[in-house]
């Protein structure tokens, strides 16, 4: 059975992966460090998640926090990570890199995609930082990228809805080489409802996270292990109920499946 929609859940630990599957996610995007936008996960984490869930797992490749302008050494590291994570069962990869002028780094993307082989490729939210989204869409299509994850170049997908709608309309014009626009950033059940009413987009990306307090009883207020404005005693984890609410919106809109 083939769904008319896709609900992808971004997770950075096995517990979140299990919650996403329980809530009804169709696919996972696996990363580490979700609190800083996601980084490349370890091979051990991928192996652990693959052993515990029965969903396709696409893997984010991002070597560091910050911009998407990478050095040659960083590009080589990403390619090596792709090669290793393929061996550990990655079902697809989520990549992206830019040139200093805000255009897609076509040479860099080609270099990474060669390592991905025939696995499907999602262009991640580096796309939201590019200079011209429509030019970048066509460049991605020509490269053979199958999905673009975007917030419509805004902080949240609802703010970027108008651009996402226009991108989707452009993306599906070519039936020979269609590109799926997947809306993400601040996505939840209510946002999905808005998109279903106002656009023809059917692919959605969410974390479904809840923030819980650490079980640590002793906390040293004099030491910060990272960015001072991040609370190191707040734990981010996917909540099955939040994913389920989003799934219900999709099931209500697409009550039948396509054989």
Coordinates of C-alpha atoms in Angstrom, one line a residue:
X1 CA 0.0 0.0 0.0
X2 CA 1.3 3.5 -0.9
X3 CA 0.3 6.5 1.1
X4 CA -0.6 9.8 -0.5
X5 CA 1.5 11.6 2.1
X6 CA 4.8 11.4 3.9
X7 CA 5.3 12.2 7.6
X8 CA 9.0 12.2 8.4
X9 CA 10.3 12.6 12.0
X10 CA 13.7 14.0 12.8
X11 CA 15.3 12.2 15.8
X12 CA 18.7 12.1 17.5
X13 CA 18.4 9.1 19.8
X14 CA 16.9 5.6 19.9
X15 CA 14.2 6.7 22.4
X16 CA 13.0 9.4 20.1
X17 CA 13.0 6.9 17.1
X18 CA 10.8 4.5 19.1
X19 CA 8.4 7.3 20.0
X20 CA 8.2 8.5 16.3
X21 CA 7.4 5.0 15.2
X22 CA 4.8 4.6 17.9
X23 CA 3.2 7.9 16.9
X24 CA 2.9 6.8 13.2
X25 CA 5.9 8.4 11.4
X26 CA 6.5 7.0 7.9
X27 CA 10.2 7.7 7.9
X28 CA 13.0 8.9 10.2
X29 CA 15.7 11.5 9.6
X30 CA 18.5 10.5 12.0
X31 CA 21.0 13.1 13.3
X32 CA 22.8 14.0 16.5
X33 CA 22.7 17.3 18.3
X34 CA 19.1 18.2 17.2
X35 CA 19.2 21.2 19.6
X36 CA 21.7 22.9 17.3
X37 CA 20.0 22.0 14.1
X38 CA 21.3 18.5 13.7
X39 CA 24.8 17.0 13.0
X40 CA 26.0 13.7 11.5
X41 CA 25.1 10.8 13.8
X42 CA 27.5 8.1 14.7
X43 CA 27.5 4.7 13.0
X44 CA 26.7 3.1 16.3
X45 CA 23.6 5.3 16.7
X46 CA 22.4 4.4 13.3
X47 CA 22.9 0.7 14.0
X48 CA 21.1 1.0 17.3
X49 CA 18.1 2.8 15.7
X50 CA 18.0 0.3 12.8
X51 CA 17.8 -2.5 15.3
X52 CA 14.9 -1.0 17.2
X53 CA 12.6 0.4 14.6
X54 CA 11.1 -0.8 11.3
X55 CA 11.0 2.5 9.4
X56 CA 13.3 3.8 6.6
X57 CA 16.1 5.8 8.1
X58 CA 17.6 8.7 6.2
X59 CA 20.8 10.1 7.7
X60 CA 21.8 13.7 8.0
X61 CA 25.3 14.6 6.9
X62 CA 26.5 17.8 8.6
X63 CA 29.9 18.0 10.2
X64 CA 29.5 21.0 12.4
X65 CA 27.2 23.8 13.5
X66 CA 27.1 27.0 11.5
X67 CA 27.0 27.9 7.8
X68 CA 27.1 25.5 4.9
X69 CA 30.3 26.7 3.3
X70 CA 32.6 23.8 3.7
X71 CA 36.4 23.4 3.4
X72 CA 37.9 20.6 1.3
X73 CA 38.7 18.7 4.5
X74 CA 35.1 19.0 5.7
X75 CA 33.8 17.7 2.3
X76 CA 36.1 14.7 2.5
X77 CA 34.9 14.0 6.0
X78 CA 31.3 14.1 4.9
X79 CA 32.0 11.8 2.0
X80 CA 33.8 9.3 4.4
X81 CA 30.8 9.5 6.7
X82 CA 28.4 8.7 3.9
X83 CA 30.5 5.7 2.9
X84 CA 30.6 4.4 6.5
X85 CA 26.9 5.0 7.2
X86 CA 25.9 3.2 4.0
X87 CA 27.6 0.1 5.4
X88 CA 25.5 0.5 8.6
X89 CA 22.2 0.5 6.7
X90 CA 21.3 4.1 5.8
X91 CA 18.3 4.2 3.6
X92 CA 19.0 7.6 2.2
X93 CA 21.0 10.7 2.9
X94 CA 20.2 14.3 3.8
X95 CA 22.9 16.7 2.5
X96 CA 23.6 20.3 1.5
X97 CA 26.4 22.8 0.8
X98 CA 26.6 26.3 -0.5
X99 CA 29.1 28.6 -2.2
X100 CA 30.1 31.9 -0.6
X101 CA 27.8 33.7 -2.9
X102 CA 24.7 31.9 -1.7
X103 CA 24.4 29.5 -4.7
X104 CA 24.3 25.7 -4.4
X105 CA 27.7 24.2 -4.4
X106 CA 27.1 21.9 -7.4
X107 CA 30.6 20.5 -7.4
X108 CA 30.4 19.7 -3.7
X109 CA 27.0 18.1 -3.9
X110 CA 28.1 16.0 -6.8
X111 CA 31.2 14.9 -4.8
X112 CA 28.9 13.8 -1.9
X113 CA 26.2 12.2 -4.2
X114 CA 28.8 10.0 -5.8
X115 CA 29.3 8.3 -2.4
X116 CA 25.6 8.0 -1.9
X117 CA 25.2 5.8 -5.0
X118 CA 21.6 5.0 -5.9
X119 CA 20.2 5.9 -2.4
X120 CA 17.7 8.8 -2.4
X121 CA 18.9 12.3 -1.6
X122 CA 17.2 15.0 0.4
X123 CA 18.6 18.6 0.1
X124 CA 18.4 19.9 3.6
X125 CA 17.8 23.4 4.9
X126 CA 21.0 24.7 3.4
X127 CA 18.4 25.4 0.7
X128 CA 16.7 28.0 3.1
X129 CA 20.0 29.9 3.2
X130 CA 20.5 30.1 -0.6
X131 CA 20.2 33.3 -2.6
X132 CA 17.6 32.2 -5.2
X133 CA 15.3 29.3 -4.2
X134 CA 13.9 28.8 -7.7
X135 CA 17.3 28.6 -9.4
X136 CA 18.4 26.3 -6.6
X137 CA 15.4 24.1 -7.2
X138 CA 16.3 23.6 -10.8
X139 CA 19.9 23.0 -10.0
X140 CA 18.8 20.3 -7.5
X141 CA 16.5 18.7 -10.1
X142 CA 19.4 18.6 -12.6
X143 CA 21.5 16.9 -10.0
X144 CA 18.9 14.1 -9.4
X145 CA 18.0 15.2 -5.9
X146 CA 14.6 13.7 -5.0
X147 CA 13.5 15.9 -2.1
X148 CA 14.0 19.4 -0.8
X149 CA 13.4 20.0 2.9
X150 CA 12.5 23.7 3.4
X151 CA 10.8 26.2 5.7
X152 CA 10.2 28.5 2.8
X153 CA 13.3 30.5 3.8
X154 CA 11.7 31.6 7.0
X155 CA 12.2 30.6 10.6
X156 CA 9.0 28.5 10.5
X157 CA 7.2 26.7 7.7
X158 CA 4.0 28.7 8.4
X159 CA 5.8 31.9 7.8
X160 CA 7.3 30.5 4.6
X161 CA 4.0 28.9 3.4
X162 CA 3.6 31.2 0.4
X163 CA 7.1 30.4 -1.0
X164 CA 6.7 26.7 -0.2
X165 CA 3.5 26.6 -2.2
X166 CA 5.1 28.3 -5.1
X167 CA 8.1 26.0 -5.0
X168 CA 5.9 22.9 -4.9
X169 CA 4.0 24.1 -8.0
X170 CA 7.3 24.6 -9.8
X171 CA 8.7 21.3 -8.5
X172 CA 5.9 19.2 -9.9
X173 CA 5.9 20.8 -13.4
X174 CA 8.4 18.3 -14.7
X175 CA 6.8 14.8 -14.6
X176 CA 10.0 13.3 -15.9
X177 CA 12.1 14.7 -13.0
X178 CA 9.8 15.7 -10.2
X179 CA 11.2 17.0 -6.9
X180 CA 9.3 16.6 -3.7
X181 CA 9.0 19.7 -1.5
X182 CA 8.9 18.7 2.1
X183 CA 7.8 21.4 4.5
X184 CA 9.5 21.5 7.9
X185 CA 10.5 23.8 10.8
X186 CA 7.9 24.3 13.5
X187 CA 5.7 21.6 11.9
X188 CA 2.9 20.1 14.1
X189 CA -0.6 18.9 13.6
X190 CA -2.0 22.4 13.4
X191 CA 0.6 23.4 10.8
X192 CA -0.2 20.4 8.7
X193 CA -3.8 21.3 8.7
X194 CA -3.0 24.7 7.4
X195 CA -0.8 23.3 4.6
X196 CA -3.4 20.7 3.6
X197 CA -6.0 23.4 3.2
X198 CA -3.9 26.0 1.5
X199 CA -1.4 24.0 -0.6
X200 CA -0.9 20.7 -2.4
X201 CA 2.1 19.8 -0.4
X202 CA 1.9 16.3 1.1
X203 CA 5.3 15.7 2.6
X204 CA 6.0 17.0 6.1
X205 CA 9.0 17.0 8.5
X206 CA 8.7 17.4 12.2
X207 CA 10.5 16.5 15.4
X208 CA 7.4 16.3 17.6
X209 CA 9.6 17.1 20.5
X210 CA 8.8 17.6 24.2
X211 CA 11.3 19.2 26.6
X212 CA 11.7 17.5 29.9
X213 CA 13.8 18.3 32.9
X214 CA 17.0 16.3 33.6
X215 CA 17.0 13.8 36.5
X216 CA 20.2 15.3 37.7
X217 CA 19.8 16.5 41.4
X218 CA 23.2 18.1 41.7
X219 CA 23.8 20.9 39.2
X220 CA 26.8 23.1 39.2
X221 CA 25.6 26.7 38.3
X222 CA 29.2 27.9 37.7
X223 CA 30.0 25.7 34.7
X224 CA 28.5 25.8 31.2
X225 CA 29.6 23.0 28.8
X226 CA 28.5 24.7 25.7
X227 CA 26.5 27.7 24.6
X228 CA 25.5 29.7 27.6
X229 CA 22.0 30.3 26.4
X230 CA 21.2 26.6 26.1
X231 CA 19.9 24.9 29.2
X232 CA 21.9 21.7 29.6
X233 CA 19.4 20.2 32.0
X234 CA 16.6 20.3 29.4
X235 CA 16.2 17.1 27.5
X236 CA 14.7 17.2 24.0
X237 CA 12.8 14.0 23.0
X238 CA 10.2 13.1 20.4
X239 CA 6.7 12.6 21.9
X240 CA 4.6 9.9 20.3
X241 CA 1.4 11.8 21.0
X242 CA 2.6 14.9 19.1
X243 CA 3.5 12.7 16.1
X244 CA 0.2 10.9 16.4
X245 CA -1.7 14.2 16.3
X246 CA 0.0 15.0 13.0
X247 CA -0.7 11.5 11.7
X248 CA -4.4 11.9 12.4
X249 CA -4.5 15.1 10.4
X250 CA -3.1 13.3 7.4
X251 CA -5.3 10.2 7.8
X252 CA -8.4 12.4 8.0
X253 CA -7.4 14.2 4.9
X254 CA -6.3 11.1 3.0
X255 CA -8.7 8.4 4.4
X256 CA -7.9 5.9 1.6
X257 CA -4.6 4.4 0.5
X258 CA -3.5 3.8 -3.0
X259 CA -2.6 0.3 -4.0

